[in-house]
């Protein structure tokens, strides 16, 4: 043990030891579920996670995680010293049951058991609450669902704002639609305008720190349902990163 430790110190001093990257290690973890790994190419999770600033030991919230894709990644990034709260929408689960899909997050948790994940269901997301202050919160590909489900988004965003520590970040990714359309397509093709979401979240007190385009697809005509085989997994997506002011 002592010899191995000394060897590690020598490697680090010589610059030969590879720097620890919690995001890269999480994405590359071979124990991740294959159905999650298959989505990496279209989701570019490493860039999303880096924009969030999440680090080992952090406490984070994954809102409406459904299949648990980001819950699983966040669990690996924050590590044993961190905590992930995964909170599903009761309204969404009720809607999914109409299609015999049930609650997808518990299915993921049974297949990829994570000790640092606490799962719960909020009847409405405007009443979302966790027992600890947050370093970051995520709402990935499901903001549009909060619209057609009738959630009070201002209250939801304010609740997330209040749970975040000063300087904490709120990451929202969703399927984009054309400028000026707003939320008028959420019930039909399940798309929402990035600018519409940006303005709603800013009203809760956040400041915008990044509006990234690495998930954009200019070939997407914004006219097809997000699960249409011709565009599924390749929709034009916006990435918005907000921050709770520290002063």
C-alpha atoms as a PDB file:
ATOM      1  CA  UNK A   1       0.000   0.000   0.000  1.00  0.00           C
ATOM      2  CA  UNK A   2       2.742   2.446   1.015  1.00  0.00           C
ATOM      3  CA  UNK A   3       4.746   1.707  -2.135  1.00  0.00           C
ATOM      4  CA  UNK A   4       1.709   2.237  -4.339  1.00  0.00           C
ATOM      5  CA  UNK A   5       0.959   5.544  -2.612  1.00  0.00           C
ATOM      6  CA  UNK A   6       4.525   6.743  -3.128  1.00  0.00           C
ATOM      7  CA  UNK A   7       4.373   5.736  -6.787  1.00  0.00           C
ATOM      8  CA  UNK A   8       1.160   7.736  -7.207  1.00  0.00           C
ATOM      9  CA  UNK A   9       2.809  10.793  -5.632  1.00  0.00           C
ATOM     10  CA  UNK A  10       5.771  10.468  -7.988  1.00  0.00           C
ATOM     11  CA  UNK A  11       3.500  10.220 -11.021  1.00  0.00           C
ATOM     12  CA  UNK A  12       1.544  13.257  -9.929  1.00  0.00           C
ATOM     13  CA  UNK A  13       4.690  15.249  -9.350  1.00  0.00           C
ATOM     14  CA  UNK A  14       5.995  14.330 -12.807  1.00  0.00           C
ATOM     15  CA  UNK A  15       2.699  15.271 -14.455  1.00  0.00           C
ATOM     16  CA  UNK A  16       2.210  11.721 -15.716  1.00  0.00           C
ATOM     17  CA  UNK A  17      -0.897  10.993 -13.673  1.00  0.00           C
ATOM     18  CA  UNK A  18      -4.124  11.711 -15.508  1.00  0.00           C
ATOM     19  CA  UNK A  19      -6.142  14.517 -13.925  1.00  0.00           C
ATOM     20  CA  UNK A  20      -9.394  13.431 -12.293  1.00  0.00           C
ATOM     21  CA  UNK A  21     -12.398  14.632 -14.291  1.00  0.00           C
ATOM     22  CA  UNK A  22     -15.649  13.707 -12.485  1.00  0.00           C
ATOM     23  CA  UNK A  23     -17.790  14.497 -15.534  1.00  0.00           C
ATOM     24  CA  UNK A  24     -15.715  12.452 -17.958  1.00  0.00           C
ATOM     25  CA  UNK A  25     -15.500   9.608 -15.465  1.00  0.00           C
ATOM     26  CA  UNK A  26     -19.284   9.646 -14.994  1.00  0.00           C
ATOM     27  CA  UNK A  27     -20.019   9.571 -18.731  1.00  0.00           C
ATOM     28  CA  UNK A  28     -17.400   6.864 -19.378  1.00  0.00           C
ATOM     29  CA  UNK A  29     -18.456   4.687 -16.440  1.00  0.00           C
ATOM     30  CA  UNK A  30     -18.954   1.188 -17.918  1.00  0.00           C
ATOM     31  CA  UNK A  31     -21.560   0.362 -15.266  1.00  0.00           C
ATOM     32  CA  UNK A  32     -24.047   2.842 -16.744  1.00  0.00           C
ATOM     33  CA  UNK A  33     -27.119   1.263 -18.305  1.00  0.00           C
ATOM     34  CA  UNK A  34     -26.709   0.524 -21.992  1.00  0.00           C
ATOM     35  CA  UNK A  35     -30.027   2.211 -22.811  1.00  0.00           C
ATOM     36  CA  UNK A  36     -28.593   5.398 -21.276  1.00  0.00           C
ATOM     37  CA  UNK A  37     -25.221   5.151 -23.015  1.00  0.00           C
ATOM     38  CA  UNK A  38     -26.978   4.815 -26.370  1.00  0.00           C
ATOM     39  CA  UNK A  39     -28.338   8.358 -25.942  1.00  0.00           C
ATOM     40  CA  UNK A  40     -25.013  10.054 -25.269  1.00  0.00           C
ATOM     41  CA  UNK A  41     -24.318  10.968 -28.889  1.00  0.00           C
ATOM     42  CA  UNK A  42     -27.533  12.964 -29.224  1.00  0.00           C
ATOM     43  CA  UNK A  43     -27.541  14.452 -25.722  1.00  0.00           C
ATOM     44  CA  UNK A  44     -23.906  15.521 -25.288  1.00  0.00           C
ATOM     45  CA  UNK A  45     -24.170  15.173 -21.500  1.00  0.00           C
ATOM     46  CA  UNK A  46     -20.573  16.154 -20.725  1.00  0.00           C
ATOM     47  CA  UNK A  47     -21.088  19.700 -22.029  1.00  0.00           C
ATOM     48  CA  UNK A  48     -24.408  20.038 -20.210  1.00  0.00           C
ATOM     49  CA  UNK A  49     -22.890  18.851 -16.929  1.00  0.00           C
ATOM     50  CA  UNK A  50     -19.879  21.145 -17.250  1.00  0.00           C
ATOM     51  CA  UNK A  51     -22.124  24.157 -17.843  1.00  0.00           C
ATOM     52  CA  UNK A  52     -23.912  23.316 -14.601  1.00  0.00           C
ATOM     53  CA  UNK A  53     -20.687  23.439 -12.601  1.00  0.00           C
ATOM     54  CA  UNK A  54     -21.622  20.292 -10.656  1.00  0.00           C
ATOM     55  CA  UNK A  55     -18.752  18.857  -8.615  1.00  0.00           C
ATOM     56  CA  UNK A  56     -18.188  15.886  -6.271  1.00  0.00           C
ATOM     57  CA  UNK A  57     -19.929  16.434  -2.951  1.00  0.00           C
ATOM     58  CA  UNK A  58     -22.672  18.658  -4.413  1.00  0.00           C
ATOM     59  CA  UNK A  59     -26.382  18.395  -3.699  1.00  0.00           C
ATOM     60  CA  UNK A  60     -28.459  18.519  -6.866  1.00  0.00           C
ATOM     61  CA  UNK A  61     -32.062  18.183  -8.047  1.00  0.00           C
ATOM     62  CA  UNK A  62     -33.288  16.395 -11.163  1.00  0.00           C
ATOM     63  CA  UNK A  63     -36.837  17.541 -11.917  1.00  0.00           C
ATOM     64  CA  UNK A  64     -39.109  15.121 -13.822  1.00  0.00           C
ATOM     65  CA  UNK A  65     -36.294  12.603 -14.462  1.00  0.00           C
ATOM     66  CA  UNK A  66     -38.557   9.876 -15.923  1.00  0.00           C
ATOM     67  CA  UNK A  67     -36.034   7.404 -17.371  1.00  0.00           C
ATOM     68  CA  UNK A  68     -33.303   8.627 -15.017  1.00  0.00           C
ATOM     69  CA  UNK A  69     -30.711   9.449 -17.674  1.00  0.00           C
ATOM     70  CA  UNK A  70     -29.379  12.545 -15.911  1.00  0.00           C
ATOM     71  CA  UNK A  71     -30.140  11.219 -12.433  1.00  0.00           C
ATOM     72  CA  UNK A  72     -27.697   8.376 -13.090  1.00  0.00           C
ATOM     73  CA  UNK A  73     -25.004  10.705 -14.421  1.00  0.00           C
ATOM     74  CA  UNK A  74     -25.420  13.225 -11.618  1.00  0.00           C
ATOM     75  CA  UNK A  75     -25.202  10.451  -9.054  1.00  0.00           C
ATOM     76  CA  UNK A  76     -21.822   9.474 -10.438  1.00  0.00           C
ATOM     77  CA  UNK A  77     -20.509  13.063 -10.647  1.00  0.00           C
ATOM     78  CA  UNK A  78     -21.416  14.070  -7.072  1.00  0.00           C
ATOM     79  CA  UNK A  79     -20.189  10.752  -5.701  1.00  0.00           C
ATOM     80  CA  UNK A  80     -20.622   9.247  -2.260  1.00  0.00           C
ATOM     81  CA  UNK A  81     -20.257  12.618  -0.541  1.00  0.00           C
ATOM     82  CA  UNK A  82     -23.000  14.165  -2.667  1.00  0.00           C
ATOM     83  CA  UNK A  83     -26.753  13.765  -2.937  1.00  0.00           C
ATOM     84  CA  UNK A  84     -29.202  13.670  -5.847  1.00  0.00           C
ATOM     85  CA  UNK A  85     -32.900  14.360  -5.367  1.00  0.00           C
ATOM     86  CA  UNK A  86     -34.985  12.990  -8.235  1.00  0.00           C
ATOM     87  CA  UNK A  87     -38.536  14.336  -8.142  1.00  0.00           C
ATOM     88  CA  UNK A  88     -41.171  13.195 -10.608  1.00  0.00           C
ATOM     89  CA  UNK A  89     -44.401  14.996 -11.380  1.00  0.00           C
ATOM     90  CA  UNK A  90     -47.529  13.261 -10.081  1.00  0.00           C
ATOM     91  CA  UNK A  91     -49.487  14.861 -12.909  1.00  0.00           C
ATOM     92  CA  UNK A  92     -47.075  13.406 -15.464  1.00  0.00           C
ATOM     93  CA  UNK A  93     -47.194   9.926 -13.924  1.00  0.00           C
ATOM     94  CA  UNK A  94     -51.003   9.989 -14.044  1.00  0.00           C
ATOM     95  CA  UNK A  95     -50.786  10.936 -17.731  1.00  0.00           C
ATOM     96  CA  UNK A  96     -48.244   8.182 -18.451  1.00  0.00           C
ATOM     97  CA  UNK A  97     -50.481   5.564 -16.883  1.00  0.00           C
ATOM     98  CA  UNK A  98     -52.974   6.171 -19.674  1.00  0.00           C
ATOM     99  CA  UNK A  99     -50.352   4.615 -21.965  1.00  0.00           C
ATOM    100  CA  UNK A 100     -49.457   1.845 -19.489  1.00  0.00           C
ATOM    101  CA  UNK A 101     -45.981   3.336 -19.048  1.00  0.00           C
ATOM    102  CA  UNK A 102     -46.183   3.882 -15.302  1.00  0.00           C
ATOM    103  CA  UNK A 103     -43.416   5.637 -13.390  1.00  0.00           C
ATOM    104  CA  UNK A 104     -40.167   5.210 -15.302  1.00  0.00           C
ATOM    105  CA  UNK A 105     -37.737   6.503 -12.677  1.00  0.00           C
ATOM    106  CA  UNK A 106     -38.305   3.631 -10.197  1.00  0.00           C
ATOM    107  CA  UNK A 107     -37.630   1.206 -13.058  1.00  0.00           C
ATOM    108  CA  UNK A 108     -34.270   2.848 -13.697  1.00  0.00           C
ATOM    109  CA  UNK A 109     -33.433   2.847  -9.998  1.00  0.00           C
ATOM    110  CA  UNK A 110     -34.101  -0.876  -9.760  1.00  0.00           C
ATOM    111  CA  UNK A 111     -31.751  -1.516 -12.688  1.00  0.00           C
ATOM    112  CA  UNK A 112     -29.021   0.917 -11.592  1.00  0.00           C
ATOM    113  CA  UNK A 113     -29.144   1.170  -7.829  1.00  0.00           C
ATOM    114  CA  UNK A 114     -27.623   4.407  -6.566  1.00  0.00           C
ATOM    115  CA  UNK A 115     -27.227   4.923  -2.827  1.00  0.00           C
ATOM    116  CA  UNK A 116     -26.942   8.701  -3.114  1.00  0.00           C
ATOM    117  CA  UNK A 117     -30.270   9.155  -4.965  1.00  0.00           C
ATOM    118  CA  UNK A 118     -33.468  10.008  -3.109  1.00  0.00           C
ATOM    119  CA  UNK A 119     -36.595   9.591  -5.228  1.00  0.00           C
ATOM    120  CA  UNK A 120     -39.999  11.154  -4.594  1.00  0.00           C
ATOM    121  CA  UNK A 121     -43.147  12.242  -6.407  1.00  0.00           C
ATOM    122  CA  UNK A 122     -44.576  15.746  -6.068  1.00  0.00           C
ATOM    123  CA  UNK A 123     -48.289  15.973  -6.783  1.00  0.00           C
ATOM    124  CA  UNK A 124     -47.543  19.269  -8.504  1.00  0.00           C
ATOM    125  CA  UNK A 125     -44.090  20.597  -9.288  1.00  0.00           C
ATOM    126  CA  UNK A 126     -44.992  24.066  -8.043  1.00  0.00           C
ATOM    127  CA  UNK A 127     -44.885  22.462  -4.578  1.00  0.00           C
ATOM    128  CA  UNK A 128     -41.522  20.789  -5.124  1.00  0.00           C
ATOM    129  CA  UNK A 129     -39.322  20.670  -2.036  1.00  0.00           C
ATOM    130  CA  UNK A 130     -36.193  18.899  -0.790  1.00  0.00           C
ATOM    131  CA  UNK A 131     -34.644  19.019   2.703  1.00  0.00           C
ATOM    132  CA  UNK A 132     -31.261  20.501   1.728  1.00  0.00           C
ATOM    133  CA  UNK A 133     -30.002  23.553  -0.160  1.00  0.00           C
ATOM    134  CA  UNK A 134     -29.011  22.833  -3.739  1.00  0.00           C
ATOM    135  CA  UNK A 135     -25.868  23.489  -5.745  1.00  0.00           C
ATOM    136  CA  UNK A 136     -27.711  22.878  -9.030  1.00  0.00           C
ATOM    137  CA  UNK A 137     -31.064  21.870 -10.499  1.00  0.00           C
ATOM    138  CA  UNK A 138     -31.915  20.282 -13.843  1.00  0.00           C
ATOM    139  CA  UNK A 139     -35.082  20.109 -15.916  1.00  0.00           C
ATOM    140  CA  UNK A 140     -34.171  18.219 -19.075  1.00  0.00           C
ATOM    141  CA  UNK A 141     -36.520  17.788 -22.064  1.00  0.00           C
ATOM    142  CA  UNK A 142     -39.608  18.130 -19.897  1.00  0.00           C
ATOM    143  CA  UNK A 143     -40.257  21.844 -19.396  1.00  0.00           C
ATOM    144  CA  UNK A 144     -42.825  21.658 -22.214  1.00  0.00           C
ATOM    145  CA  UNK A 145     -44.669  18.942 -20.263  1.00  0.00           C
ATOM    146  CA  UNK A 146     -45.169  21.295 -17.329  1.00  0.00           C
ATOM    147  CA  UNK A 147     -47.145  23.540 -19.692  1.00  0.00           C
ATOM    148  CA  UNK A 148     -49.630  21.042 -21.114  1.00  0.00           C
ATOM    149  CA  UNK A 149     -50.011  19.436 -17.689  1.00  0.00           C
ATOM    150  CA  UNK A 150     -51.094  22.774 -16.246  1.00  0.00           C
ATOM    151  CA  UNK A 151     -48.283  23.277 -13.724  1.00  0.00           C
ATOM    152  CA  UNK A 152     -47.848  26.742 -12.244  1.00  0.00           C
ATOM    153  CA  UNK A 153     -44.423  27.342 -13.765  1.00  0.00           C
ATOM    154  CA  UNK A 154     -43.762  30.624 -11.990  1.00  0.00           C
ATOM    155  CA  UNK A 155     -44.264  28.920  -8.618  1.00  0.00           C
ATOM    156  CA  UNK A 156     -42.200  25.930  -9.771  1.00  0.00           C
ATOM    157  CA  UNK A 157     -39.307  28.127 -10.895  1.00  0.00           C
ATOM    158  CA  UNK A 158     -39.512  30.202  -7.733  1.00  0.00           C
ATOM    159  CA  UNK A 159     -39.448  27.038  -5.606  1.00  0.00           C
ATOM    160  CA  UNK A 160     -36.291  25.905  -7.407  1.00  0.00           C
ATOM    161  CA  UNK A 161     -34.806  29.401  -6.993  1.00  0.00           C
ATOM    162  CA  UNK A 162     -35.471  29.308  -3.256  1.00  0.00           C
ATOM    163  CA  UNK A 163     -33.894  25.865  -2.840  1.00  0.00           C
ATOM    164  CA  UNK A 164     -30.685  26.844  -4.626  1.00  0.00           C
ATOM    165  CA  UNK A 165     -27.700  28.269  -2.814  1.00  0.00           C
ATOM    166  CA  UNK A 166     -26.538  31.712  -3.996  1.00  0.00           C
ATOM    167  CA  UNK A 167     -24.588  31.066  -7.191  1.00  0.00           C
ATOM    168  CA  UNK A 168     -26.415  27.774  -7.748  1.00  0.00           C
ATOM    169  CA  UNK A 169     -27.343  26.937 -11.333  1.00  0.00           C
ATOM    170  CA  UNK A 170     -30.575  25.828 -12.995  1.00  0.00           C
ATOM    171  CA  UNK A 171     -30.177  24.007 -16.322  1.00  0.00           C
ATOM    172  CA  UNK A 172     -33.104  23.694 -18.731  1.00  0.00           C
ATOM    173  CA  UNK A 173     -32.909  21.764 -22.009  1.00  0.00           C
ATOM    174  CA  UNK A 174     -35.878  21.177 -24.295  1.00  0.00           C
ATOM    175  CA  UNK A 175     -37.082  20.602 -27.846  1.00  0.00           C
ATOM    176  CA  UNK A 176     -37.117  23.938 -29.651  1.00  0.00           C
ATOM    177  CA  UNK A 177     -39.697  25.361 -31.999  1.00  0.00           C
ATOM    178  CA  UNK A 178     -39.818  28.427 -34.233  1.00  0.00           C
ATOM    179  CA  UNK A 179     -39.416  31.964 -32.923  1.00  0.00           C
ATOM    180  CA  UNK A 180     -42.697  33.557 -31.910  1.00  0.00           C
ATOM    181  CA  UNK A 181     -44.497  30.240 -31.404  1.00  0.00           C
ATOM    182  CA  UNK A 182     -44.078  30.256 -27.625  1.00  0.00           C
ATOM    183  CA  UNK A 183     -45.884  27.339 -25.970  1.00  0.00           C
ATOM    184  CA  UNK A 184     -48.613  26.875 -28.574  1.00  0.00           C
ATOM    185  CA  UNK A 185     -47.213  23.522 -29.781  1.00  0.00           C
ATOM    186  CA  UNK A 186     -46.802  21.755 -26.440  1.00  0.00           C
ATOM    187  CA  UNK A 187     -50.050  19.807 -26.765  1.00  0.00           C
ATOM    188  CA  UNK A 188     -49.480  18.691 -30.342  1.00  0.00           C
ATOM    189  CA  UNK A 189     -45.834  18.117 -31.254  1.00  0.00           C
ATOM    190  CA  UNK A 190     -44.418  18.666 -27.740  1.00  0.00           C
ATOM    191  CA  UNK A 191     -42.096  21.549 -28.545  1.00  0.00           C
ATOM    192  CA  UNK A 192     -41.576  24.899 -26.851  1.00  0.00           C
ATOM    193  CA  UNK A 193     -39.732  28.045 -27.859  1.00  0.00           C
ATOM    194  CA  UNK A 194     -36.442  28.600 -26.060  1.00  0.00           C
ATOM    195  CA  UNK A 195     -37.034  32.330 -25.732  1.00  0.00           C
ATOM    196  CA  UNK A 196     -40.401  31.680 -24.100  1.00  0.00           C
ATOM    197  CA  UNK A 197     -38.808  29.426 -21.477  1.00  0.00           C
ATOM    198  CA  UNK A 198     -35.948  31.869 -20.914  1.00  0.00           C
ATOM    199  CA  UNK A 199     -38.349  34.729 -20.181  1.00  0.00           C
ATOM    200  CA  UNK A 200     -40.458  32.592 -17.814  1.00  0.00           C
ATOM    201  CA  UNK A 201     -37.469  31.486 -15.753  1.00  0.00           C
ATOM    202  CA  UNK A 202     -36.014  34.999 -15.560  1.00  0.00           C
ATOM    203  CA  UNK A 203     -39.256  36.180 -13.963  1.00  0.00           C
ATOM    204  CA  UNK A 204     -38.495  33.931 -10.972  1.00  0.00           C
ATOM    205  CA  UNK A 205     -35.387  35.986 -10.142  1.00  0.00           C
ATOM    206  CA  UNK A 206     -32.698  34.053 -12.031  1.00  0.00           C
ATOM    207  CA  UNK A 207     -30.045  35.558 -14.257  1.00  0.00           C
ATOM    208  CA  UNK A 208     -29.099  33.936 -17.568  1.00  0.00           C
ATOM    209  CA  UNK A 209     -25.453  32.845 -17.720  1.00  0.00           C
ATOM    210  CA  UNK A 210     -25.437  30.718 -20.885  1.00  0.00           C
ATOM    211  CA  UNK A 211     -27.621  30.102 -23.914  1.00  0.00           C
ATOM    212  CA  UNK A 212     -25.728  27.342 -25.706  1.00  0.00           C
ATOM    213  CA  UNK A 213     -26.360  25.933 -29.175  1.00  0.00           C
ATOM    214  CA  UNK A 214     -24.372  22.682 -29.136  1.00  0.00           C
ATOM    215  CA  UNK A 215     -27.642  20.683 -29.257  1.00  0.00           C
ATOM    216  CA  UNK A 216     -29.119  22.805 -32.033  1.00  0.00           C
ATOM    217  CA  UNK A 217     -30.085  21.169 -35.331  1.00  0.00           C
ATOM    218  CA  UNK A 218     -30.733  23.640 -38.181  1.00  0.00           C
ATOM    219  CA  UNK A 219     -32.053  20.756 -40.304  1.00  0.00           C
ATOM    220  CA  UNK A 220     -35.015  20.322 -37.953  1.00  0.00           C
ATOM    221  CA  UNK A 221     -37.991  22.108 -39.484  1.00  0.00           C
ATOM    222  CA  UNK A 222     -39.836  22.331 -36.125  1.00  0.00           C
ATOM    223  CA  UNK A 223     -42.915  20.798 -37.742  1.00  0.00           C
ATOM    224  CA  UNK A 224     -42.673  17.183 -36.571  1.00  0.00           C
ATOM    225  CA  UNK A 225     -43.550  15.531 -33.263  1.00  0.00           C
ATOM    226  CA  UNK A 226     -40.460  14.943 -31.137  1.00  0.00           C
ATOM    227  CA  UNK A 227     -40.902  11.154 -31.411  1.00  0.00           C
ATOM    228  CA  UNK A 228     -41.412  11.149 -35.181  1.00  0.00           C
ATOM    229  CA  UNK A 229     -38.940   8.508 -36.476  1.00  0.00           C
ATOM    230  CA  UNK A 230     -37.451  10.977 -38.937  1.00  0.00           C
ATOM    231  CA  UNK A 231     -36.307  13.369 -36.186  1.00  0.00           C
ATOM    232  CA  UNK A 232     -36.369  11.455 -32.890  1.00  0.00           C
ATOM    233  CA  UNK A 233     -33.100  11.908 -31.034  1.00  0.00           C
ATOM    234  CA  UNK A 234     -32.063  14.696 -33.419  1.00  0.00           C
ATOM    235  CA  UNK A 235     -34.508  17.483 -32.574  1.00  0.00           C
ATOM    236  CA  UNK A 236     -33.321  21.073 -32.444  1.00  0.00           C
ATOM    237  CA  UNK A 237     -32.748  21.706 -28.729  1.00  0.00           C
ATOM    238  CA  UNK A 238     -31.963  24.771 -26.672  1.00  0.00           C
ATOM    239  CA  UNK A 239     -29.715  24.743 -23.612  1.00  0.00           C
ATOM    240  CA  UNK A 240     -30.350  27.458 -21.024  1.00  0.00           C
ATOM    241  CA  UNK A 241     -28.242  27.876 -17.897  1.00  0.00           C
ATOM    242  CA  UNK A 242     -29.508  30.197 -15.174  1.00  0.00           C
ATOM    243  CA  UNK A 243     -27.937  31.222 -11.918  1.00  0.00           C
ATOM    244  CA  UNK A 244     -29.266  32.431  -8.595  1.00  0.00           C
ATOM    245  CA  UNK A 245     -27.541  35.773  -7.932  1.00  0.00           C
ATOM    246  CA  UNK A 246     -25.035  35.608  -5.107  1.00  0.00           C
ATOM    247  CA  UNK A 247     -25.654  39.120  -3.817  1.00  0.00           C
END
